[in-house]
Structure formats: structure tokens, C-alpha cells
mmCIF file of C-alpha atoms in Angstrom:
data_model
loop_
_atom_site.group_PDB
_atom_site.id
_atom_site.type_symbol
_atom_site.label_atom_id
_atom_site.label_comp_id
_atom_site.label_asym_id
_atom_site.label_seq_id
_atom_site.Cartn_x
_atom_site.Cartn_y
_atom_site.Cartn_z
ATOM 1 C CA MET A 3 21.207 -27.040 -31.508
ATOM 2 C CA SER A 4 19.116 -25.418 -28.757
ATOM 3 C CA GLU A 5 19.945 -21.832 -27.767
ATOM 4 C CA ALA A 6 21.675 -20.898 -24.519
ATOM 5 C CA PRO A 7 19.406 -19.891 -21.665
ATOM 6 C CA GLN A 8 18.558 -16.256 -21.290
ATOM 7 C CA HIS A 9 19.715 -15.126 -17.784
ATOM 8 C CA PHE A 10 17.729 -13.040 -15.374
ATOM 9 C CA ASP A 11 18.062 -11.924 -11.733
ATOM 10 C CA VAL A 12 14.415 -13.090 -11.115
ATOM 11 C CA ALA A 13 11.885 -15.172 -12.931
ATOM 12 C CA VAL A 14 8.303 -14.611 -12.079
ATOM 13 C CA VAL A 15 5.866 -17.303 -13.326
ATOM 14 C CA GLY A 16 2.260 -16.325 -13.518
ATOM 15 C CA GLY A 17 0.505 -13.510 -15.507
ATOM 16 C CA GLY A 18 -2.420 -12.767 -13.094
ATOM 17 C CA PRO A 19 -2.478 -9.821 -10.768
ATOM 18 C CA ALA A 20 -0.014 -11.330 -8.257
ATOM 19 C CA GLY A 21 2.613 -12.137 -11.021
ATOM 20 C CA LEU A 22 2.151 -8.877 -12.727
ATOM 21 C CA ALA A 23 2.541 -6.898 -9.369
ATOM 22 C CA ALA A 24 5.531 -8.969 -8.320
ATOM 23 C CA ALA A 25 7.329 -8.299 -11.798
ATOM 24 C CA ILE A 26 6.597 -4.628 -11.530
ATOM 25 C CA ALA A 27 7.840 -4.329 -7.816
ATOM 26 C CA LEU A 28 11.043 -6.263 -8.456
ATOM 27 C CA ALA A 29 11.920 -4.433 -11.698
ATOM 28 C CA ASP A 30 11.407 -1.216 -9.619
ATOM 29 C CA ALA A 31 13.844 -2.714 -6.963
ATOM 30 C CA GLY A 32 16.634 -2.720 -9.742
ATOM 31 C CA VAL A 33 16.640 -6.354 -10.679
ATOM 32 C CA ARG A 34 16.059 -7.662 -14.268
ATOM 33 C CA VAL A 35 12.939 -9.817 -14.429
ATOM 34 C CA ALA A 36 11.668 -12.603 -16.739
ATOM 35 C CA LEU A 37 7.835 -12.617 -16.714
ATOM 36 C CA ILE A 38 6.638 -16.166 -17.782
ATOM 37 C CA ALA A 39 2.896 -16.651 -18.518
ATOM 38 C CA PRO A 40 0.339 -16.078 -21.420
ATOM 39 C CA ARG A 41 -1.383 -12.674 -21.246
ATOM 40 C CA PRO A 42 -4.250 -12.693 -18.892
ATOM 41 C CA SER A 43 -7.863 -12.180 -19.880
ATOM 42 C CA VAL A 44 -9.302 -8.792 -18.717
ATOM 43 C CA ASN A 45 -12.931 -10.092 -19.216
ATOM 44 C CA ASP A 46 -13.274 -10.716 -15.517
ATOM 45 C CA TRP A 47 -16.510 -9.391 -13.646
ATOM 46 C CA ARG A 48 -15.331 -10.057 -10.183
ATOM 47 C CA THR A 49 -13.980 -7.297 -7.992
ATOM 48 C CA THR A 50 -11.164 -6.836 -5.611
ATOM 49 C CA ALA A 51 -11.111 -4.653 -2.579
ATOM 50 C CA LEU A 52 -7.894 -2.886 -1.978
ATOM 51 C CA LEU A 53 -7.544 -2.108 1.617
ATOM 52 C CA GLY A 54 -4.802 -0.307 3.838
ATOM 53 C CA GLY A 55 -1.459 -0.223 2.198
ATOM 54 C CA SER A 56 -2.639 -1.957 -1.062
ATOM 55 C CA VAL A 57 -3.339 1.430 -2.667
ATOM 56 C CA ASP A 58 -0.180 2.911 -1.443
ATOM 57 C CA PHE A 59 1.748 0.074 -2.991
ATOM 58 C CA LEU A 60 -0.023 0.526 -6.260
ATOM 59 C CA GLU A 61 0.490 4.245 -6.189
ATOM 60 C CA ARG A 62 4.202 3.858 -5.367
ATOM 61 C CA HIS A 63 4.738 1.729 -8.576
ATOM 62 C CA GLY A 64 2.571 3.910 -10.933
ATOM 63 C CA VAL A 65 -0.410 1.549 -11.349
ATOM 64 C CA TRP A 66 -2.921 3.486 -9.265
ATOM 65 C CA ALA A 67 -3.321 6.435 -11.736
ATOM 66 C CA GLY A 68 -4.944 3.984 -14.295
ATOM 67 C CA LEU A 69 -7.512 2.762 -11.642
ATOM 68 C CA ARG A 70 -8.478 5.705 -9.735
ATOM 69 C CA SER A 71 -11.376 6.860 -12.095
ATOM 70 C CA VAL A 72 -13.005 3.310 -11.873
ATOM 71 C CA ALA A 73 -12.432 2.679 -8.119
ATOM 72 C CA ALA A 74 -15.409 2.753 -5.706
ATOM 73 C CA PRO A 75 -14.524 4.153 -2.220
ATOM 74 C CA LEU A 76 -15.061 2.177 0.794
ATOM 75 C CA ARG A 77 -15.727 4.165 3.997
ATOM 76 C CA ARG A 78 -17.823 1.857 6.145
ATOM 77 C CA MET A 79 -18.202 -1.875 6.682
ATOM 78 C CA ARG A 80 -21.525 -3.143 8.113
ATOM 79 C CA LEU A 81 -21.956 -6.795 9.678
ATOM 80 C CA ILE A 82 -25.554 -8.095 9.916
ATOM 81 C CA ASP A 83 -26.446 -11.409 11.619
ATOM 82 C CA ALA A 84 -28.924 -12.900 9.334
ATOM 83 C CA SER A 85 -28.588 -16.425 10.699
ATOM 84 C CA GLY A 86 -31.838 -16.717 12.460
ATOM 85 C CA ARG A 87 -30.139 -18.805 15.279
ATOM 86 C CA LEU A 88 -30.974 -18.597 18.878
ATOM 87 C CA PHE A 89 -28.042 -16.377 19.877
ATOM 88 C CA ARG A 90 -27.925 -13.585 17.032
ATOM 89 C CA ALA A 91 -24.951 -11.159 17.072
ATOM 90 C CA PRO A 92 -25.600 -7.523 17.235
ATOM 91 C CA ASP A 93 -25.156 -5.519 13.992
ATOM 92 C CA VAL A 94 -21.822 -3.822 13.794
ATOM 93 C CA THR A 95 -20.635 -0.922 11.691
ATOM 94 C CA PHE A 96 -16.927 -0.286 11.218
ATOM 95 C CA ASP A 97 -16.239 3.454 10.116
ATOM 96 C CA ALA A 98 -12.669 4.371 8.785
ATOM 97 C CA ARG A 99 -12.969 7.615 10.461
ATOM 98 C CA GLU A 100 -12.742 5.986 13.902
ATOM 99 C CA ILE A 101 -8.987 5.039 13.040
ATOM 100 C CA GLY A 102 -8.133 8.325 11.442
ATOM 101 C CA ARG A 103 -8.753 7.315 8.011
ATOM 102 C CA ASP A 104 -11.133 8.859 5.335
ATOM 103 C CA LEU A 105 -11.547 5.444 3.557
ATOM 104 C CA TYR A 106 -10.601 1.773 4.240
ATOM 105 C CA GLY A 107 -9.726 1.573 0.620
ATOM 106 C CA TYR A 108 -11.397 1.162 -2.796
ATOM 107 C CA ASN A 109 -13.197 -1.639 -4.716
ATOM 108 C CA VAL A 110 -11.932 -2.232 -8.235
ATOM 109 C CA ALA A 111 -13.077 -4.691 -10.994
ATOM 110 C CA ASN A 112 -10.646 -7.380 -11.824
ATOM 111 C CA GLY A 113 -10.548 -6.405 -15.593
ATOM 112 C CA PRO A 114 -9.401 -2.912 -15.230
ATOM 113 C CA LEU A 115 -6.939 -3.907 -12.363
ATOM 114 C CA VAL A 116 -5.216 -6.432 -14.734
ATOM 115 C CA ALA A 117 -5.187 -4.035 -17.535
ATOM 116 C CA ALA A 118 -3.508 -1.408 -15.456
ATOM 117 C CA LEU A 119 -0.849 -3.736 -14.125
ATOM 118 C CA SER A 120 -0.203 -5.034 -17.725
ATOM 119 C CA ASP A 121 0.418 -1.369 -18.863
ATOM 120 C CA ALA A 122 2.736 -0.879 -15.898
ATOM 121 C CA VAL A 123 4.670 -3.938 -17.081
ATOM 122 C CA ALA A 124 4.921 -2.642 -20.533
ATOM 123 C CA ALA A 125 6.197 0.777 -19.245
ATOM 124 C CA ARG A 126 9.245 -0.961 -17.572
ATOM 125 C CA GLY A 127 10.762 -1.771 -21.026
ATOM 126 C CA GLY A 128 13.717 -4.055 -20.908
ATOM 127 C CA GLY A 129 13.437 -4.381 -17.053
ATOM 128 C CA ILE A 130 10.648 -7.045 -17.577
ATOM 129 C CA VAL A 131 11.102 -9.237 -20.493
ATOM 130 C CA ARG A 132 7.772 -11.263 -21.202
ATOM 131 C CA PHE A 133 7.749 -14.882 -22.289
ATOM 132 C CA GLU A 134 3.956 -15.425 -23.283
ATOM 133 C CA THR A 135 4.216 -19.091 -22.975
ATOM 134 C CA LEU A 136 3.611 -21.748 -20.165
ATOM 135 C CA PHE A 137 6.003 -22.743 -17.604
ATOM 136 C CA GLN A 138 7.021 -26.503 -17.989
ATOM 137 C CA ALA A 139 9.951 -27.545 -15.819
ATOM 138 C CA LEU A 140 12.252 -26.358 -13.175
ATOM 139 C CA ASP A 141 15.920 -27.561 -12.589
ATOM 140 C CA HIS A 142 18.056 -26.618 -9.813
ATOM 141 C CA GLY A 143 21.531 -25.670 -10.626
ATOM 142 C CA GLU A 144 24.515 -24.805 -8.591
ATOM 143 C CA LYS A 145 24.318 -20.933 -8.980
ATOM 144 C CA ALA A 146 20.922 -20.541 -10.546
ATOM 145 C CA ASP A 147 17.667 -22.320 -11.472
ATOM 146 C CA LEU A 148 16.853 -23.336 -14.973
ATOM 147 C CA LEU A 149 13.152 -23.011 -16.158
ATOM 148 C CA THR A 150 11.972 -24.437 -19.373
ATOM 149 C CA VAL A 151 8.841 -23.142 -21.091
ATOM 150 C CA SER A 152 6.372 -24.510 -23.605
ATOM 151 C CA SER A 153 8.048 -22.488 -26.438
ATOM 152 C CA GLY A 154 11.134 -24.443 -26.025
ATOM 153 C CA GLU A 155 13.043 -21.420 -24.711
ATOM 154 C CA THR A 156 14.975 -21.737 -21.383
ATOM 155 C CA VAL A 157 15.665 -19.237 -18.710
ATOM 156 C CA THR A 158 17.923 -19.186 -15.726
ATOM 157 C CA ALA A 159 17.549 -16.987 -12.589
ATOM 158 C CA GLU A 160 18.866 -16.643 -9.210
ATOM 159 C CA LEU A 161 15.352 -16.359 -7.710
ATOM 160 C CA VAL A 162 12.111 -17.713 -8.903
ATOM 161 C CA ILE A 163 8.775 -16.544 -7.935
ATOM 162 C CA ALA A 164 5.765 -18.946 -8.078
ATOM 163 C CA ALA A 165 2.681 -16.683 -8.760
ATOM 164 C CA ASP A 166 0.864 -19.301 -10.835
ATOM 165 C CA GLY A 167 -2.109 -19.883 -8.701
ATOM 166 C CA ARG A 168 -3.705 -22.588 -6.581
ATOM 167 C CA ASN A 169 -2.484 -25.465 -8.872
ATOM 168 C CA SER A 170 1.004 -23.929 -9.119
ATOM 169 C CA GLY A 171 3.364 -25.957 -11.334
ATOM 170 C CA VAL A 172 6.374 -24.155 -9.915
ATOM 171 C CA ARG A 173 5.393 -25.100 -6.317
ATOM 172 C CA GLN A 174 5.044 -28.765 -7.331
ATOM 173 C CA ALA A 175 8.405 -28.674 -9.196
ATOM 174 C CA ALA A 176 9.860 -27.237 -5.899
ATOM 175 C CA GLY A 177 8.415 -30.034 -3.883
ATOM 176 C CA ILE A 178 6.404 -27.998 -1.578
ATOM 177 C CA GLU A 179 3.244 -29.615 -0.261
ATOM 178 C CA VAL A 180 0.034 -28.018 0.766
ATOM 179 C CA LYS A 181 -2.507 -28.559 3.245
ATOM 180 C CA SER A 182 -5.960 -28.143 1.878
ATOM 181 C CA TRP A 183 -9.645 -28.404 2.834
ATOM 182 C CA SER A 184 -13.074 -27.612 1.463
ATOM 183 C CA TYR A 185 -16.325 -26.284 2.688
ATOM 184 C CA PRO A 186 -19.934 -27.307 1.971
ATOM 185 C CA GLN A 187 -20.286 -24.054 -0.018
ATOM 186 C CA GLU A 188 -20.123 -22.367 -3.348
ATOM 187 C CA ALA A 189 -19.822 -18.836 -4.241
ATOM 188 C CA LEU A 190 -21.992 -16.742 -6.944
ATOM 189 C CA VAL A 191 -20.532 -13.367 -7.882
ATOM 190 C CA LEU A 192 -22.080 -10.752 -10.133
ATOM 191 C CA ALA A 193 -22.671 -6.997 -10.443
ATOM 192 C CA LEU A 194 -25.901 -5.250 -9.801
ATOM 193 C CA SER A 195 -27.609 -1.773 -10.060
ATOM 194 C CA HIS A 196 -29.778 -0.638 -7.195
ATOM 195 C CA SER A 197 -32.330 2.240 -6.564
ATOM 196 C CA VAL A 198 -30.914 3.194 -3.053
ATOM 197 C CA PRO A 199 -27.572 4.715 -2.584
ATOM 198 C CA HIS A 200 -24.892 2.607 -0.699
ATOM 199 C CA HIS A 201 -23.158 5.552 0.872
ATOM 200 C CA ASP A 202 -19.782 3.888 0.320
ATOM 201 C CA THR A 203 -20.790 1.072 2.740
ATOM 202 C CA SER A 204 -19.975 -2.641 2.311
ATOM 203 C CA VAL A 205 -22.811 -4.746 3.867
ATOM 204 C CA GLU A 206 -22.148 -8.282 4.975
ATOM 205 C CA PHE A 207 -25.138 -10.604 5.942
ATOM 206 C CA HIS A 208 -23.932 -13.469 7.842
ATOM 207 C CA THR A 209 -26.124 -16.376 7.154
ATOM 208 C CA GLU A 210 -26.085 -20.002 8.630
ATOM 209 C CA ALA A 211 -24.672 -21.038 5.111
ATOM 210 C CA GLY A 212 -22.052 -18.199 4.800
ATOM 211 C CA PRO A 213 -21.806 -14.434 4.010
ATOM 212 C CA PHE A 214 -23.961 -12.727 1.728
ATOM 213 C CA THR A 215 -21.754 -9.512 0.850
ATOM 214 C CA LEU A 216 -22.668 -6.393 -1.098
ATOM 215 C CA VAL A 217 -19.659 -4.004 -1.991
ATOM 216 C CA PRO A 218 -19.813 -0.602 -3.455
ATOM 217 C CA HIS A 219 -18.979 -0.771 -7.095
ATOM 218 C CA GLY A 220 -19.873 2.693 -8.585
ATOM 219 C CA SER A 221 -22.753 5.114 -8.039
ATOM 220 C CA ARG A 222 -25.841 3.045 -7.045
ATOM 221 C CA ARG A 223 -23.984 -0.181 -8.161
ATOM 222 C CA SER A 224 -22.538 -2.933 -6.061
ATOM 223 C CA SER A 225 -20.802 -6.269 -6.563
ATOM 224 C CA LEU A 226 -22.341 -9.376 -4.946
ATOM 225 C CA VAL A 227 -20.430 -12.262 -3.334
ATOM 226 C CA TRP A 228 -23.003 -14.842 -2.234
ATOM 227 C CA MET A 229 -21.670 -17.837 -0.418
ATOM 228 C CA ASP A 230 -24.279 -20.571 0.271
ATOM 229 C CA ARG A 231 -24.905 -24.349 -0.024
ATOM 230 C CA PRO A 232 -24.056 -25.861 -3.322
ATOM 231 C CA GLU A 233 -27.701 -26.691 -4.239
ATOM 232 C CA VAL A 234 -28.777 -23.083 -3.523
ATOM 233 C CA ILE A 235 -26.106 -21.560 -5.482
ATOM 234 C CA GLU A 236 -27.132 -23.845 -8.363
ATOM 235 C CA ALA A 237 -30.791 -22.883 -8.182
ATOM 236 C CA MET A 238 -29.920 -19.274 -7.973
ATOM 237 C CA HIS A 239 -27.523 -19.479 -10.928
ATOM 238 C CA GLY A 240 -30.333 -21.010 -12.909
ATOM 239 C CA LEU A 241 -32.898 -18.191 -12.425
ATOM 240 C CA ASP A 242 -33.339 -15.527 -15.016
ATOM 241 C CA ASP A 243 -32.192 -12.030 -14.281
ATOM 242 C CA ALA A 244 -35.553 -10.680 -13.021
ATOM 243 C CA ALA A 245 -36.006 -13.700 -10.472
ATOM 244 C CA LEU A 246 -32.712 -13.623 -9.409
ATOM 245 C CA ALA A 247 -32.802 -9.801 -8.656
ATOM 246 C CA MET A 248 -35.944 -10.240 -6.523
ATOM 247 C CA GLU A 249 -34.268 -13.038 -4.451
ATOM 248 C CA ILE A 250 -31.280 -10.750 -3.844
ATOM 249 C CA GLU A 251 -33.569 -8.015 -2.851
ATOM 250 C CA ARG A 252 -35.352 -10.271 -0.429
ATOM 251 C CA ARG A 253 -32.153 -11.652 1.029
ATOM 252 C CA SER A 254 -30.742 -8.132 1.517
ATOM 253 C CA ASN A 255 -33.819 -6.921 3.180
ATOM 254 C CA SER A 256 -34.299 -4.381 0.347
ATOM 255 C CA ALA A 257 -31.349 -2.546 2.058
ATOM 256 C CA LEU A 258 -30.382 -1.073 -1.538
ATOM 257 C CA GLY A 259 -33.883 -0.838 -2.898
ATOM 258 C CA ALA A 260 -34.867 -2.358 -6.173
ATOM 259 C CA VAL A 261 -32.192 -4.398 -7.824
ATOM 260 C CA THR A 262 -31.275 -4.858 -11.537
ATOM 261 C CA ILE A 263 -28.579 -7.590 -12.542
ATOM 262 C CA ASP A 264 -26.144 -5.822 -14.761
ATOM 263 C CA SER A 265 -23.235 -8.514 -15.510
ATOM 264 C CA PRO A 266 -22.685 -12.170 -16.180
ATOM 265 C CA ARG A 267 -22.433 -14.532 -13.250
ATOM 266 C CA GLN A 268 -19.520 -16.467 -12.050
ATOM 267 C CA ARG A 269 -19.753 -19.457 -9.515
ATOM 268 C CA TRP A 270 -17.105 -21.702 -7.943
ATOM 269 C CA PRO A 271 -16.706 -24.019 -5.053
ATOM 270 C CA ILE A 272 -15.305 -22.836 -1.799
ATOM 271 C CA SER A 273 -12.059 -24.254 -0.315
ATOM 272 C CA GLY A 274 -9.090 -23.279 1.412
ATOM 273 C CA PHE A 275 -5.344 -24.219 1.575
ATOM 274 C CA GLN A 276 -1.964 -23.120 2.728
ATOM 275 C CA ALA A 277 1.458 -24.173 1.479
ATOM 276 C CA ARG A 278 3.558 -26.003 4.424
ATOM 277 C CA ARG A 279 6.505 -23.761 3.306
ATOM 278 C CA LEU A 280 6.526 -20.468 1.615
ATOM 279 C CA ALA A 281 10.088 -20.994 0.151
ATOM 280 C CA ALA A 282 12.429 -23.818 -0.770
ATOM 281 C CA GLY A 283 15.784 -23.461 -2.379
ATOM 282 C CA ARG A 284 15.635 -20.375 -4.725
ATOM 283 C CA VAL A 285 11.718 -20.580 -5.018
ATOM 284 C CA VAL A 286 9.248 -18.367 -3.076
ATOM 285 C CA LEU A 287 5.527 -18.783 -3.271
ATOM 286 C CA MET A 288 3.121 -15.832 -3.178
ATOM 287 C CA GLY A 289 -0.492 -15.165 -3.752
ATOM 288 C CA GLU A 290 -2.707 -18.124 -4.549
ATOM 289 C CA ALA A 291 0.453 -20.348 -5.164
ATOM 290 C CA ALA A 292 0.938 -19.871 -1.394
ATOM 291 C CA HIS A 293 -2.512 -19.519 0.360
ATOM 292 C CA GLY A 294 -6.084 -19.594 -0.483
ATOM 293 C CA PHE A 295 -9.322 -19.021 1.550
ATOM 294 C CA PRO A 296 -13.045 -17.940 1.136
ATOM 295 C CA PRO A 297 -13.613 -14.406 0.040
ATOM 296 C CA ILE A 298 -14.449 -13.030 3.428
ATOM 297 C CA GLY A 299 -13.250 -9.614 4.657
ATOM 298 C CA ALA A 300 -11.538 -8.626 1.521
ATOM 299 C CA GLN A 301 -8.238 -10.205 2.498
ATOM 300 C CA GLY A 302 -7.020 -12.281 -0.288
ATOM 301 C CA PHE A 303 -5.195 -9.963 -2.774
ATOM 302 C CA ASN A 304 -4.248 -7.460 0.049
ATOM 303 C CA LEU A 305 -2.255 -10.453 1.609
ATOM 304 C CA THR A 306 -0.691 -11.026 -1.823
ATOM 305 C CA LEU A 307 0.389 -7.427 -2.173
ATOM 306 C CA ARG A 308 2.072 -7.762 1.363
ATOM 307 C CA ASP A 309 3.888 -10.989 0.134
ATOM 308 C CA ILE A 310 5.099 -8.877 -2.812
ATOM 309 C CA ALA A 311 6.088 -5.823 -0.741
ATOM 310 C CA THR A 312 7.943 -8.004 1.737
ATOM 311 C CA LEU A 313 10.090 -9.647 -1.084
ATOM 312 C CA GLU A 314 10.699 -6.309 -2.494
ATOM 313 C CA GLU A 315 12.188 -4.902 0.594
ATOM 314 C CA ILE A 316 14.335 -8.035 1.089
ATOM 315 C CA VAL A 317 15.710 -7.688 -2.507
ATOM 316 C CA ARG A 318 16.417 -4.000 -2.266
ATOM 317 C CA ALA A 319 18.176 -4.618 1.152
ATOM 318 C CA VAL A 320 20.492 -7.250 -0.374
ATOM 319 C CA THR A 321 21.262 -5.794 -3.625
ATOM 320 C CA HIS A 322 23.492 -2.871 -4.526
ATOM 321 C CA PRO A 323 24.814 -1.519 -7.849
ATOM 322 C CA SER A 324 28.383 -2.303 -6.684
ATOM 323 C CA THR A 325 27.551 -6.023 -6.672
ATOM 324 C CA GLY A 326 25.907 -5.945 -10.124
ATOM 325 C CA ASN A 327 22.726 -6.908 -8.650
ATOM 326 C CA ILE A 328 23.725 -10.648 -8.223
ATOM 327 C CA LEU A 329 21.156 -12.197 -5.814
ATOM 328 C CA ASP A 330 21.813 -14.946 -3.534
ATOM 329 C CA GLY A 331 18.362 -16.566 -4.203
ATOM 330 C CA ALA A 332 18.602 -19.091 -1.558
ATOM 331 C CA MET A 333 19.157 -16.418 1.075
ATOM 332 C CA VAL A 334 16.461 -14.250 -0.211
ATOM 333 C CA ALA A 335 13.897 -17.194 -0.262
ATOM 334 C CA LYS A 336 14.870 -18.190 3.393
ATOM 335 C CA ARG A 337 14.304 -14.499 4.570
ATOM 336 C CA TYR A 338 11.124 -14.239 2.655
ATOM 337 C CA GLY A 339 9.740 -17.662 4.222
ATOM 338 C CA HIS A 340 10.484 -16.397 7.681
ATOM 339 C CA ALA A 341 9.136 -12.978 7.265
ATOM 340 C CA ARG A 342 5.734 -14.001 5.725
ATOM 341 C CA ARG A 343 4.848 -17.009 7.752
ATOM 342 C CA LEU A 344 3.061 -15.423 10.723
ATOM 343 C CA ASP A 345 0.919 -13.003 8.731
ATOM 344 C CA VAL A 346 -0.014 -15.708 6.101
ATOM 345 C CA THR A 347 -0.881 -18.303 8.750
ATOM 346 C CA GLY A 348 -2.834 -15.741 10.897
ATOM 347 C CA ARG A 349 -4.939 -14.693 7.926
ATOM 348 C CA VAL A 350 -5.724 -18.080 6.740
ATOM 349 C CA THR A 351 -6.591 -19.308 10.001
ATOM 350 C CA GLY A 352 -8.757 -16.283 10.956
ATOM 351 C CA VAL A 353 -10.741 -16.412 7.791
ATOM 352 C CA ASP A 354 -11.340 -20.130 8.131
ATOM 353 C CA LEU A 355 -12.473 -19.823 11.622
ATOM 354 C CA LEU A 356 -14.875 -17.095 10.916
ATOM 355 C CA ASN A 357 -16.439 -19.158 8.060
ATOM 356 C CA ARG A 358 -16.656 -22.230 10.165
ATOM 357 C CA SER A 359 -18.304 -20.219 12.949
ATOM 358 C CA LEU A 360 -21.061 -19.333 10.507
ATOM 359 C CA LEU A 361 -21.629 -22.874 9.339
ATOM 360 C CA ASN A 362 -21.386 -24.457 12.843
ATOM 361 C CA GLY A 363 -24.732 -24.584 14.735
ATOM 362 C CA PHE A 364 -22.939 -25.717 18.026
ATOM 363 C CA LEU A 365 -24.391 -23.292 20.792
ATOM 364 C CA PRO A 366 -21.080 -22.648 22.469
ATOM 365 C CA MET A 367 -19.651 -21.455 19.108
ATOM 366 C CA GLN A 368 -22.699 -19.275 18.477
ATOM 367 C CA LEU A 369 -22.104 -17.666 22.046
ATOM 368 C CA VAL A 370 -18.392 -16.875 21.433
ATOM 369 C CA ARG A 371 -19.081 -15.300 17.971
ATOM 370 C CA THR A 372 -21.970 -13.299 19.411
ATOM 371 C CA ALA A 373 -20.088 -12.189 22.482
ATOM 372 C CA GLY A 374 -16.916 -11.223 20.309
ATOM 373 C CA LEU A 375 -19.181 -8.954 17.972
ATOM 374 C CA MET A 376 -20.961 -7.453 20.971
ATOM 375 C CA VAL A 377 -17.528 -6.568 22.419
ATOM 376 C CA ALA A 378 -16.514 -5.149 19.078
ATOM 377 C CA ARG A 379 -19.650 -2.951 18.911
ATOM 378 C CA GLU A 380 -19.714 -1.780 22.469
ATOM 379 C CA ILE A 381 -15.947 -1.304 23.268
ATOM 380 C CA GLY A 382 -14.188 1.185 21.010
ATOM 381 C CA PRO A 383 -10.569 0.236 21.645
ATOM 382 C CA VAL A 384 -11.291 -3.345 20.785
ATOM 383 C CA ARG A 385 -13.441 -2.282 17.537
ATOM 384 C CA ARG A 386 -10.449 0.005 16.358
ATOM 385 C CA LEU A 387 -7.980 -2.706 17.035
ATOM 386 C CA LEU A 388 -9.964 -5.168 14.685
ATOM 387 C CA MET A 389 -10.295 -2.497 12.077
ATOM 388 C CA ARG A 390 -6.513 -1.887 11.983
ATOM 389 C CA ALA A 391 -5.954 -5.573 12.037
ATOM 390 C CA GLY A 392 -8.450 -6.030 9.046
ATOM 391 C CA LEU A 393 -6.402 -3.363 7.099
ATOM 392 C CA GLY A 394 -3.288 -5.568 7.540
ATOM 393 C CA GLY A 395 -0.949 -2.883 8.716
ATOM 394 C CA ARG A 396 2.693 -3.690 8.228
#
């Protein structure tokens, strides 16, 4: 005879940064959380830029203390047109001091980020119960949804959070469709050391095949996100460290001096997608279960943390100790879907247009992009507006 389901206010499916952060925020909002996912690997050499309110979010929930010592500050962002096209945009530097900030944020390796979030989950004790197993099925009940996991256990919850990535099983079970697209690009990611200081400045070279971005990752160390045509990325991935370092130095115009590769390499195809709805029934989507786009402008995880912060606010507003923290999951999901639609659609569309403007050789498109960056460089109020928008102020 099977055991009765364990009941929770919220079930979070997904053990990556999005799922971990969501579980922490909702436990801190006073509801009991089931976290359903195997433990994630911390052996990830990619980095995440935490901008604007993201550091505030992590500090508020007790996560930032474990990251401060390994975080690289970001004070300036420089855009360089390296496309070689007829109409070249001017170089533009965005300095955080122009909008009254000492920093835009910090760049953090994904391994330490996941480790710090995992430690924070463990610190919540019984507020978060982990099921280190895979999600299998979702059934909608009259008062709660029933989740079945690969261990054979079952969980019921008033609210279900899909934070299980681009191929989200929860999203599919909820019947939410996605609009997806691809680009003729792949990305190569690695970490490197260099002889010239970066001065806490991220440098993004815009080429006709995509951005080539160097982000501070410690003293005289940076992380590289190189987007290019698949055949180019394949060729670069096949080079030995010395040859690849020389090619990186060449493409960066020796801006950081002599380069040494000091991490493994990761590569993946570039694509984008957006869920047609962010909520259905008692299910809400966040992170890469809801949206995905090219790694441009450090928008991805910052958008995810805004998803989580919005849901946390809604849950806090509708629960009270006198009610026993009984959630109306369908109502919470509906509010969340309305609250997040504009920000998500705007970010996905903006990054898509920026990437396509680099790939498109159409002269009018080049003119529009060049004019836009020239206005950003020459007109202070416009530049400051773009900086604040990039930080995703809420």
C-alpha cells in the first residue's frame, strides 16, 4: 500500500540556481517548501553577472556572505564595434558612477553560487524539505496539485514552481507551450588570466557573428563568452591552449595583454524561447522554464531573480499566520503571470533584437544600431536611462 502524499504549501521543481533561490525566498516568506531535484553539480566553470537588485536579493536572504570573497566587482561596461562593416558604431563606456552607484554588480562563478545557495537551503531546516529525486508527473486536484517523483513518493502543494530548465517537465505537464527560435551561432565559454589589469571593466566586442565578451573574474583574470558561427567555435574549441590564447589575444586587440587559458572549455548552441504563458492553474514558471535568450548584457539570472522576488512579494501579501498559510495557488499564479509578463517579454525581445542587429548586414539596420549607440555615447540622459534599464530596476 502506497504512503499518503506529504503536503506542502509550495513545491519547487528544479535544483539549479533558480530552484534553490526560489525555495529559499519562499521559505523566508513563511511557507513550507518541498524542493524536488537531485543535487546539482558545482563543477561549472561558467560565471554569472549579478546586477542591480540581485546582490540585494542574495544579501537579504543570507546568501551573499558566502559569495563576497569570490565575487569580482563590475564598475564599467565598454562596447566596441569590431564588425568591420560600412557603418561602425562608436565605442561606448557605461560607468556605474554616472547613475550614483559605485558598482553595477559582481561576477561570480556558477560553482560557488550553487554551493552558497545549497548551504542556504540547508540552513532553513524543516522549512525546506529536499526530495533528491526526479519529477515524473503532475495531477491537478480540487484543492492542491499532486506531484509524483521517481522515488515513488508523492507530494501535494497549493502552488507548484517550475524551475526545471529549458526542457521543463512541469511546464509540459501544465500544458504550457513555448515559442522558440535558433540562431546561426554557438558559444564558447572559459576563464583566462591576463597580464594587463581589467580595472573592473567588462569589454564586449560586437562582431558580425555575435559578441565576444570579457568579464572580470578576479585580479588579472576574466571569463570569456565568445559567440560566433558554429564552424568557428568548433575550430577554436579544437585548438590547444597556447593557440587558443593567441587567437583570443588577437581578437581582443591585446586589450588585456598576454592571455593564458586556465579553465576547461564549454560550448553550446545559441537559441531563444519564451513560454506563451507564465502561469496555468496552480503552476508558475520561472527562470529557464519560462524564458531563454543569448548570453548578452548579463540579463539571464538577473531576470530569474526578479521572477522569484515578484513571487515572494505576492506570497507574502496573501498569507498571514491567522490563515495557517493556506495559499490560493491559482490566485497567486494568476497574479504572478500578470506581474511578470511585461518585464520578461521586454528582456527577451530586447536581447533578441540586439543579437539579430549584429548578425544582420542590412544597411538600414546597421544605421539604426550605429545611431542608437552614438546617441547613448553623446547624450548623458539617454545613456543613464539605458544603464538603469540594464540593471532591471524594479
